Short mmCIF file of C-alpha atoms and ligand atoms in Angstrom, two decimals:
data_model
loop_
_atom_site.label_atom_id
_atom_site.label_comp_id
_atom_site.label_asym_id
_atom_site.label_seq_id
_atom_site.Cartn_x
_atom_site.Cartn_y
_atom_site.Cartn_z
CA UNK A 1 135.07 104.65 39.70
CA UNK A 2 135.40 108.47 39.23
CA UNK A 3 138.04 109.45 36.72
CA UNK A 4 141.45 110.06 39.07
CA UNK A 5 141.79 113.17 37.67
CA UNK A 6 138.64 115.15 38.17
CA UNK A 7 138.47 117.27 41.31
CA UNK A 8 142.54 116.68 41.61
CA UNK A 9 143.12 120.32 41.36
CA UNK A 10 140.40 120.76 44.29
CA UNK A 11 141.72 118.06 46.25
CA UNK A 12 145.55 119.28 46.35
CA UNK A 13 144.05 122.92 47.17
CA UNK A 14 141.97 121.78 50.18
CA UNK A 15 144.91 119.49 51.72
CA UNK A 16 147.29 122.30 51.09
CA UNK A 17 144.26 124.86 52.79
CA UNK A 18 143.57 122.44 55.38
CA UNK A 19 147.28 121.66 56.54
CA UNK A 20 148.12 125.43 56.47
CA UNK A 21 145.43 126.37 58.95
CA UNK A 22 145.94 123.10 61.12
CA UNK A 23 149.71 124.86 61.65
CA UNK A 24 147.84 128.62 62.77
CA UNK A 25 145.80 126.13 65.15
CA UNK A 26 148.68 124.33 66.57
CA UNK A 27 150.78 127.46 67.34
CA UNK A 28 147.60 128.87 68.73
CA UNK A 29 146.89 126.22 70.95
CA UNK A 30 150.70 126.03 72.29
CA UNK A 31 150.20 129.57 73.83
CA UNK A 32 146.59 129.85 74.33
CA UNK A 33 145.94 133.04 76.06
CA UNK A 34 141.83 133.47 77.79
CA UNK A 35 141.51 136.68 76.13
CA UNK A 36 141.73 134.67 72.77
CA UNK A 37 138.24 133.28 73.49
CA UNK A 38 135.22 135.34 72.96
CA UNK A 39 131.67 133.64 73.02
CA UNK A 40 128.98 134.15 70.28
CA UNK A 41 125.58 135.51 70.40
CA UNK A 42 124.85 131.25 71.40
CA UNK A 43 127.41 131.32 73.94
CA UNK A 44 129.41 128.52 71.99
CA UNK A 45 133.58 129.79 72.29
CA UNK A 46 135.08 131.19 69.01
CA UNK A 47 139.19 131.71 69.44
CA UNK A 48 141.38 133.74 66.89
CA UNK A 49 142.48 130.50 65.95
CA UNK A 50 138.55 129.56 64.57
CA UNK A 51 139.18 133.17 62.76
CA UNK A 52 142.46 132.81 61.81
CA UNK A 53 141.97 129.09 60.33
CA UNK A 54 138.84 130.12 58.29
CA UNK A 55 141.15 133.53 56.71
CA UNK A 56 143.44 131.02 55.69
CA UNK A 57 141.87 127.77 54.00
CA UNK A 58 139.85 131.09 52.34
CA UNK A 59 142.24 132.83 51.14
CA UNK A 60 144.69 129.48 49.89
CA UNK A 61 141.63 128.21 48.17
CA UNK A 62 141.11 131.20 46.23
CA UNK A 63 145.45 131.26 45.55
CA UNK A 64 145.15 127.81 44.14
CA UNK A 65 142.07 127.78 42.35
CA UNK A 66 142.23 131.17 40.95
CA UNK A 67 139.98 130.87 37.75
CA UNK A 68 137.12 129.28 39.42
CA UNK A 69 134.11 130.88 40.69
CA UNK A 70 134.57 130.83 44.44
CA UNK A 71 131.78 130.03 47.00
CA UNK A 72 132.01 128.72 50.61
CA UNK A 73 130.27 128.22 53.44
CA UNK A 74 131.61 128.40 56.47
CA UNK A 75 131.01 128.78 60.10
CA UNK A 76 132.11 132.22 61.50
CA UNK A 77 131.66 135.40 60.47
CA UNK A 78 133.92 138.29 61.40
CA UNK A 79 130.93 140.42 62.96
CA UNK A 80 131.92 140.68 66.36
CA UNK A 81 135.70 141.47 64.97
CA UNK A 82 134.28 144.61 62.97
CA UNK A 83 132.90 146.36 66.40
CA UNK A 84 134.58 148.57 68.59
CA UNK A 85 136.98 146.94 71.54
CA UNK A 86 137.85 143.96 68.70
CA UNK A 87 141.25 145.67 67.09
CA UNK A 88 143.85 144.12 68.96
CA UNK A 89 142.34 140.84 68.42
CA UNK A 90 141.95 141.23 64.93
CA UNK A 91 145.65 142.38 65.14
CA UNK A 92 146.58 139.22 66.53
CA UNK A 93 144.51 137.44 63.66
CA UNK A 94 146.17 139.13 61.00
CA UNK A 95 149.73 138.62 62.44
CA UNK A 96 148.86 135.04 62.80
CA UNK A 97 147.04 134.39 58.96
CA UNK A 98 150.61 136.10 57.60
CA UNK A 99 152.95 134.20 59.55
CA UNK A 100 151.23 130.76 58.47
CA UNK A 101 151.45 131.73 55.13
CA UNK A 102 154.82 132.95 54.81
CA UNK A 103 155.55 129.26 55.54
CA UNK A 104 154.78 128.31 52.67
CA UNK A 105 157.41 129.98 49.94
CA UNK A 106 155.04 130.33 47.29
CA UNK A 107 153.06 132.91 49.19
CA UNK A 108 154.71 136.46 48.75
CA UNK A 109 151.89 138.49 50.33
CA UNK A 110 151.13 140.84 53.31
CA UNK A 111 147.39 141.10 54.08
CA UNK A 112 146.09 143.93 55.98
CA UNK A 113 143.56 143.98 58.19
CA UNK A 114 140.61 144.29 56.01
CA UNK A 115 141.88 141.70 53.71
CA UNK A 116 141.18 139.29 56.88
CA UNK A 117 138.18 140.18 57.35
CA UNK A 118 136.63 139.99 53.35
CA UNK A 119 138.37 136.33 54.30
CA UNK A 120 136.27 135.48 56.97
CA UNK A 121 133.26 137.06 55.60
CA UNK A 122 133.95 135.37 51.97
CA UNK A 123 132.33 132.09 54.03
CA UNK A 124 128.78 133.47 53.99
CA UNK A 125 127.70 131.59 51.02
CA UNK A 126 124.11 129.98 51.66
CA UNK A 127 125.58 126.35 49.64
CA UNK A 128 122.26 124.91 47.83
CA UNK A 129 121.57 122.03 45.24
CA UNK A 130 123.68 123.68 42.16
CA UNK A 131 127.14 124.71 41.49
CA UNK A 132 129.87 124.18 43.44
CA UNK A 133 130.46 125.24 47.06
CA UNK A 134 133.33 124.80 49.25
CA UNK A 135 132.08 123.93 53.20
CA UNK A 136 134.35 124.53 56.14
CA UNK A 137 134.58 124.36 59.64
CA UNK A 138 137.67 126.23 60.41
CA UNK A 139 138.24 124.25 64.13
CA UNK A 140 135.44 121.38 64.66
CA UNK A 141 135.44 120.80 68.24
CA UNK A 142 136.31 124.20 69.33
CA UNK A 143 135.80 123.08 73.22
CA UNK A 144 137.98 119.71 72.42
CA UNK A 145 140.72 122.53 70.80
CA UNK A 146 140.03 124.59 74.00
CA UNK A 147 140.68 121.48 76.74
CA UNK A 148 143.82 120.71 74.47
CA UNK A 149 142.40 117.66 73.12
CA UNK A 150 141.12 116.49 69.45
CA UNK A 151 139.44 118.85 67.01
CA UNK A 152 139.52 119.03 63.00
CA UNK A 153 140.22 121.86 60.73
CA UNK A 154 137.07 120.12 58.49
CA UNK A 155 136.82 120.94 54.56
CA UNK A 156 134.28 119.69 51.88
CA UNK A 157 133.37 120.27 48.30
CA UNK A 158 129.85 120.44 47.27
CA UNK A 159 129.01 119.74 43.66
CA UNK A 160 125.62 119.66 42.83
CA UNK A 161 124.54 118.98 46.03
CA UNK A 162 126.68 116.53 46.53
CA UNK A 163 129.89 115.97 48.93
CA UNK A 164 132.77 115.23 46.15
CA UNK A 165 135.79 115.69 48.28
CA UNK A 166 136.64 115.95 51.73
CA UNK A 167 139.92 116.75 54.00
CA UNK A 168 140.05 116.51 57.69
CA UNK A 169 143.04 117.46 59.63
CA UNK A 170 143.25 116.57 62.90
CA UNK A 171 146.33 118.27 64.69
CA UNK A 172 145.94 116.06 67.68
CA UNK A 173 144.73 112.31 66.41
CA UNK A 174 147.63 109.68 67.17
CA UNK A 175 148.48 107.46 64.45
CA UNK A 176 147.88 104.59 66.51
CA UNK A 177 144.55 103.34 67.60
CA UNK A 178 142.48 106.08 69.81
CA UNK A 179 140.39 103.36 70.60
CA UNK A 180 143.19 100.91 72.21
CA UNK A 181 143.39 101.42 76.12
CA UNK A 182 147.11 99.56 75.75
CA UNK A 183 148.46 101.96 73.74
CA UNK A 184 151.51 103.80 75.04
CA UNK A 185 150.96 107.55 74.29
CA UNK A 186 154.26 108.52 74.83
CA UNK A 187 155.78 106.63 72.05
CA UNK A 188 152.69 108.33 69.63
CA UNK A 189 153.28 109.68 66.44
CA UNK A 190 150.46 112.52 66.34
CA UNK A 191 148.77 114.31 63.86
CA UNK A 192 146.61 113.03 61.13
CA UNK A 193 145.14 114.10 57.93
CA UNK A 194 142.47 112.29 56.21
CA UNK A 195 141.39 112.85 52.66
CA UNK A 196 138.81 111.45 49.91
CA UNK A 197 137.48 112.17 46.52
CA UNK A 198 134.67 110.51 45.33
CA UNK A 199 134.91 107.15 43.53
CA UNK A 200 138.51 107.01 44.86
CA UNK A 201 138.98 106.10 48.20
CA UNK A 202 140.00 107.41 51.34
CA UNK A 203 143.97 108.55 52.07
CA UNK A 204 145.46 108.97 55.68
CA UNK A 205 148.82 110.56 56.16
CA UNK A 206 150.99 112.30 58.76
CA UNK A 207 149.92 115.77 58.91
CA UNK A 208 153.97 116.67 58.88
CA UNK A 209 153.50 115.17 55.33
CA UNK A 210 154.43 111.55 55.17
CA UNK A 211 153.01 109.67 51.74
CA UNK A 212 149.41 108.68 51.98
CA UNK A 213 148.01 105.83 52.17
CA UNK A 214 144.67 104.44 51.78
CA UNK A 215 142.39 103.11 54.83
CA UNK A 216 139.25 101.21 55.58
CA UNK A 217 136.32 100.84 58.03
CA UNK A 218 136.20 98.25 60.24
CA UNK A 219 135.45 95.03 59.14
CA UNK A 220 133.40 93.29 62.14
CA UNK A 221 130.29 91.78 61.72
CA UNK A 222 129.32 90.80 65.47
CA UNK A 223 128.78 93.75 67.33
CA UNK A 224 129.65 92.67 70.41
CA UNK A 225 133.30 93.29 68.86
CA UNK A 226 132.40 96.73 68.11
CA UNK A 227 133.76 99.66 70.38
CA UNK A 228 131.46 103.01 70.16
CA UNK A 229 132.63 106.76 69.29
CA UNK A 230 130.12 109.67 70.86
CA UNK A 231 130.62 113.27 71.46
CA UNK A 232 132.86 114.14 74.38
CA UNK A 233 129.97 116.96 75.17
CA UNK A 234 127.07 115.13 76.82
CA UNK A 235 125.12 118.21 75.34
CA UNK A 236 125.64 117.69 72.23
CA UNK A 237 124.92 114.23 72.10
CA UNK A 238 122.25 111.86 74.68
CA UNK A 239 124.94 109.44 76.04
CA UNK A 240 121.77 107.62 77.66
CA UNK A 241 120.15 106.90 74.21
CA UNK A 242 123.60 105.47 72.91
CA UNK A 243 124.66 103.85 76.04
CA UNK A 244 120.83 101.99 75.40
CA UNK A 245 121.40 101.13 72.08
CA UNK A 246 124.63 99.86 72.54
CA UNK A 247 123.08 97.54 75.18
CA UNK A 248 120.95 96.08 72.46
CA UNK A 249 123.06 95.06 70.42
CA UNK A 250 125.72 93.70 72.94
CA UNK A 251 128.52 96.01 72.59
CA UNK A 252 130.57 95.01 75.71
CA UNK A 253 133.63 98.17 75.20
CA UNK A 254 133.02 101.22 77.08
CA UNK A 255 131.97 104.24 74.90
CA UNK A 256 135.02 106.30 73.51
CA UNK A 257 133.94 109.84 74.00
CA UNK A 258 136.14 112.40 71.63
CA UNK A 259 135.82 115.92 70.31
CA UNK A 260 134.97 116.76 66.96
CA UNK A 261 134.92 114.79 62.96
CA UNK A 262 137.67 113.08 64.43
CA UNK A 263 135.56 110.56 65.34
CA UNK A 264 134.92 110.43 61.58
CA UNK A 265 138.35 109.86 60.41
CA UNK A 266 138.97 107.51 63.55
CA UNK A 267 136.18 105.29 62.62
CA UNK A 268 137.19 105.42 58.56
CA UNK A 269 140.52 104.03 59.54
CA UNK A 270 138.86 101.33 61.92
CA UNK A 271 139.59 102.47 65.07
CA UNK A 272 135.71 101.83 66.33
CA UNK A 273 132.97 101.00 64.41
CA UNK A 274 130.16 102.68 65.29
CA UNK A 275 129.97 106.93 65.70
CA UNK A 276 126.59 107.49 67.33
CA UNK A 277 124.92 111.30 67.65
CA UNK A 278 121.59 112.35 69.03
CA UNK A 279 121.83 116.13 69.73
CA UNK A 280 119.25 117.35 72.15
CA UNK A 281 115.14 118.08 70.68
CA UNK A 282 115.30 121.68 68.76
CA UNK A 283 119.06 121.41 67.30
CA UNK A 284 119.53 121.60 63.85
CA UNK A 285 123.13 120.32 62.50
CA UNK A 286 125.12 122.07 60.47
CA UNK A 287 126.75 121.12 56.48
CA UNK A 288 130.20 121.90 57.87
CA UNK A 289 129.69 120.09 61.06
CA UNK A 290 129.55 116.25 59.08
CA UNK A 291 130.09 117.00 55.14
CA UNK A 292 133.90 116.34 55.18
CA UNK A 293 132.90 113.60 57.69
CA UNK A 294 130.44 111.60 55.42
CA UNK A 295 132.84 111.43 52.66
CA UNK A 296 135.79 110.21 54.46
CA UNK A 297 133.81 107.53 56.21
CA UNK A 298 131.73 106.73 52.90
CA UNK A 299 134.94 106.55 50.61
CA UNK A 300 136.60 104.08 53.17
CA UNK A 301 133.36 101.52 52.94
CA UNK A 302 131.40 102.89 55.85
CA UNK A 303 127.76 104.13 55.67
CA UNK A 304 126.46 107.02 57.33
CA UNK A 305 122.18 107.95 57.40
CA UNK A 306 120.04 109.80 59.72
CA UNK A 307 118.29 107.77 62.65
CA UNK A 308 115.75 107.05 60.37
CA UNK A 309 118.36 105.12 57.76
CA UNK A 310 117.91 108.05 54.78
CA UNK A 311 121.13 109.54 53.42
CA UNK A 312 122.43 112.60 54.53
CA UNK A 313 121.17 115.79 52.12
CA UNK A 314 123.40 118.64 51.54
CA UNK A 315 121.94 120.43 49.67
CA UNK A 316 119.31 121.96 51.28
CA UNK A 317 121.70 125.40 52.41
CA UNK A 318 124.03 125.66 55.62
CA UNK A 319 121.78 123.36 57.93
CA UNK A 320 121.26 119.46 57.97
CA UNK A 321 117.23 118.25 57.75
CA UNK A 322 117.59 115.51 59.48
CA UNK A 323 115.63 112.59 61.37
CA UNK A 324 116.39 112.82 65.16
CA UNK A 325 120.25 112.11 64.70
CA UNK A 326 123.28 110.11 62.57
CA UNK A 327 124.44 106.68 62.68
CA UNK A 328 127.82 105.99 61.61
CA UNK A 329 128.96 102.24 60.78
CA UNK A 330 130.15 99.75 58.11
CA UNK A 331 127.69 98.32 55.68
CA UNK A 332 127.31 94.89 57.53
CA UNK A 333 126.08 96.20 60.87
CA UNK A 334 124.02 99.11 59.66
CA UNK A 335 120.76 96.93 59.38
CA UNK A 336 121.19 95.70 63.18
CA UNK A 337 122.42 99.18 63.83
CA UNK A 338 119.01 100.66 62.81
CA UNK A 339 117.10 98.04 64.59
CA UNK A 340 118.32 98.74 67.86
CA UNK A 341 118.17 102.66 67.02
CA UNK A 342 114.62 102.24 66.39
CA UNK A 343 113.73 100.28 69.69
CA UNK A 344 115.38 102.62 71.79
CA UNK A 345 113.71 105.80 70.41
CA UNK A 346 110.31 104.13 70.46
CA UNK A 347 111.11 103.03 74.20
CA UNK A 348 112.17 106.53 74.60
CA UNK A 349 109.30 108.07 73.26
CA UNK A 350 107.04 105.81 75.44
CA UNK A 351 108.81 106.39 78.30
CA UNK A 352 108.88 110.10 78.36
CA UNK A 353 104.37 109.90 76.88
CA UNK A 354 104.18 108.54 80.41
CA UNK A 355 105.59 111.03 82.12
N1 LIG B 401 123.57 121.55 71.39
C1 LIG B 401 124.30 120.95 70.46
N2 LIG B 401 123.98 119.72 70.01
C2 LIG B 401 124.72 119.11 69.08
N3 LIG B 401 125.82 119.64 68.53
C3 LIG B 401 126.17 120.86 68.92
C4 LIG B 401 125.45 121.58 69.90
N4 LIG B 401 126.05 122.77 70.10
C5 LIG B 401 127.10 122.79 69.26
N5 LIG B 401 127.16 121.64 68.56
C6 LIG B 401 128.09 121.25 67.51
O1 LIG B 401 128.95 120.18 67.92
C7 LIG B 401 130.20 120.40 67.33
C8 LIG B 401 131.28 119.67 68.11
O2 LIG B 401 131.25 118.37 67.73
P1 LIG B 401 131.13 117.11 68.67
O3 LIG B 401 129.85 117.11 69.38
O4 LIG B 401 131.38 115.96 67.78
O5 LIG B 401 132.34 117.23 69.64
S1 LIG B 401 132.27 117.56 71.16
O6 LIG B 401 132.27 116.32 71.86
O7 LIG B 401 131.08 118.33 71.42
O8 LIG B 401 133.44 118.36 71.44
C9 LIG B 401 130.34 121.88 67.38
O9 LIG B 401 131.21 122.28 66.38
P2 LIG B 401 132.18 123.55 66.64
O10 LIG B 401 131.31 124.75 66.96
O11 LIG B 401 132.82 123.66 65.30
O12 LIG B 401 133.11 123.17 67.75
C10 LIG B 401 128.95 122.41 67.14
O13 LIG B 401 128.69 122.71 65.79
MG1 LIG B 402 131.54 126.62 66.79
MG1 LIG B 403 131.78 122.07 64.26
MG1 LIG B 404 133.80 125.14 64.43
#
């Protein structure tokens, strides 16, 4: 067990970062206008509210934690807002990053324009094996965010390589189940905020701030009991491959396709118990994309690896090297897990030799 006190000071900064920019999201996503979306030089949508959420959990970090060195990597960087035919977005950015914080009364500051932007651009760090680094993904799931369904405002802390704490807020997760058909939405409570330091545990409370308290993976040990998380995005993940693997080993529950490391946090608090992802041949995956993820699964008892069953390196700089994809699952049905991961690749791979 990790001493309760180390990374405490990190740990209230990132939940504090983390629920801040969940509230720019949420008042974003009540009025979403289409000229709030531009696409990046990939195509994939970036709102204000990806901008706006990464100016924020920067610049709270750096409020909270003002005598540490400050590094973090992050996903977007406020080039396209520098160029001509980008000022009334950035504007509307700016507006935004100082209403959210003049929620909070301990913040007595106007930031300008430019301020917002050394924000954004503070996230360019390249991470790496030593020091500490911060890793963010200001809205996880920015199509899920788009469609008005789950995303995360996702937030890790790299020490030495290594994921030490994690927070996940997820503005749209019910309390109850995801994963139970029966449930009656309308009676939901929603928003959810997971969090977890090393050695400690993993903490789930209302996002509107009700006391935490701790969860755990699933417990089952037959997976035919097991329901199935996968990406809502059939291009981000092979549906096919999972849908064969989950054949194999029995599963008899439709797959529950969400948006974003809400799938994480759903499967930490046992909602499902297995999160499977097989992006398509040439992606690479991103730190930000699974590090506050890994911890909140790990730190409630689950396991997550790459298809091949090695742990998941972070340290390596902003992207993932990874075999073929990540499995997601407690400890007792990782072993059949990887069996049936590694049939179905192999049949893949002979299947598409003989084409
Ligand atoms: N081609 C491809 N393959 C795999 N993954 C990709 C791909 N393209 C994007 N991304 C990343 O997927 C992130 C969204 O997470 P999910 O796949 O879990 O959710 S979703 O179902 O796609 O909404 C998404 O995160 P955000 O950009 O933060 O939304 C991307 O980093
Ligand atoms: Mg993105
Ligand atoms: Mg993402
Ligand atoms: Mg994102």
């Amino acid at each position: 067990m990790a001493s309760s006190s180390l990374y405490q000071r990190e740990l209230a900064a990132a939940v504090k970062a983390a629920s801040l920019a969940a509230r720019l999201c949420q008042t974003v996503q009540k009025s979403i206008l289409s000229s709030d979306v531009q696409s990046k030089a990939d195509k994939s949508p970036v709102t204000v509210a990806d901008y706006g959420s990464q100016a924020v959990v920067s610049l709270v970090l750096k409020m909270e934690l003002p005598s540490e060195s400050f590094s973090l990597v992050a996903e977007e960087d406020a080039g396209d807002l520098r160029k001509d035919g980008a000022q009334d977005t950035l504007k509307r950015i700016t507006k935004l990053v100082n209403e959210t914080l003049s929620t909070d009364s301990t913040y007595n500051i106007s930031l300008s324009e430019e301020d917002v932007l050394a924000a954004i651009d503070s996230g360019k760090s390249e991470g790496g094996p030593s020091g500490q680094h911060w890793v963010l993904d200001p809205i996880d799931g920015t199509k899920g965010f788009l469609r008005g369904d789950q995303y995360a405002i996702a937030l890790g802390l790299l020490d030495e390589g290594k994921v030490v704490l994690g927070v996940l807020a997820c503005p749209n997760l019910p309390l109850a189940s995801i994963a139970n058909p029966d449930r009656d939405a309308s009676q939901d409570q929603i928003g959810c905020l997971f969090s977890a330091k090393i050695g400690c545990g993993t903490d789930m409370q209302l996002l509107n701030g009700s006391t935490a308290k701790k969860i755990h993976v699933s417990t089952i040990e037959n997976p035919a009991d097991a329901s199935l998380f996968e990406s809502f995005e059939a291009a981000h993940s092979m549906h096919d491959l999972s849908s064969s693997i989950t054949q194999k080993l029995g599963v008899q529950a439709p797959p529950v396709r969400i948006d974003s490391q809400a799938k994480y946090g759903a499967l930490a608090r046992g909602d499902g118990a297995i999160y499977l992802r097989f992006p398509h041949k040439g992606y690479r995956e991103k730190i930000w994309d699974h590090a506050a993820g890994f911890i909140v699964v790990s730190e409630a008892g689950g396991v997550v690896t790459d298809a091949a069953g090695n742990d998941l390196d972070f340290s390596k700089g902003r992207y993932l090297d990874l075999d073929t994809g990540i499995l997601v699952t407690n400890k007792k049905l990782m072993p059949l897990l990887l069996n049936a991961v590694q049939d179905a690749l192999k049949e893949k791979s002979l299947s598409t030799s003989l084409l």
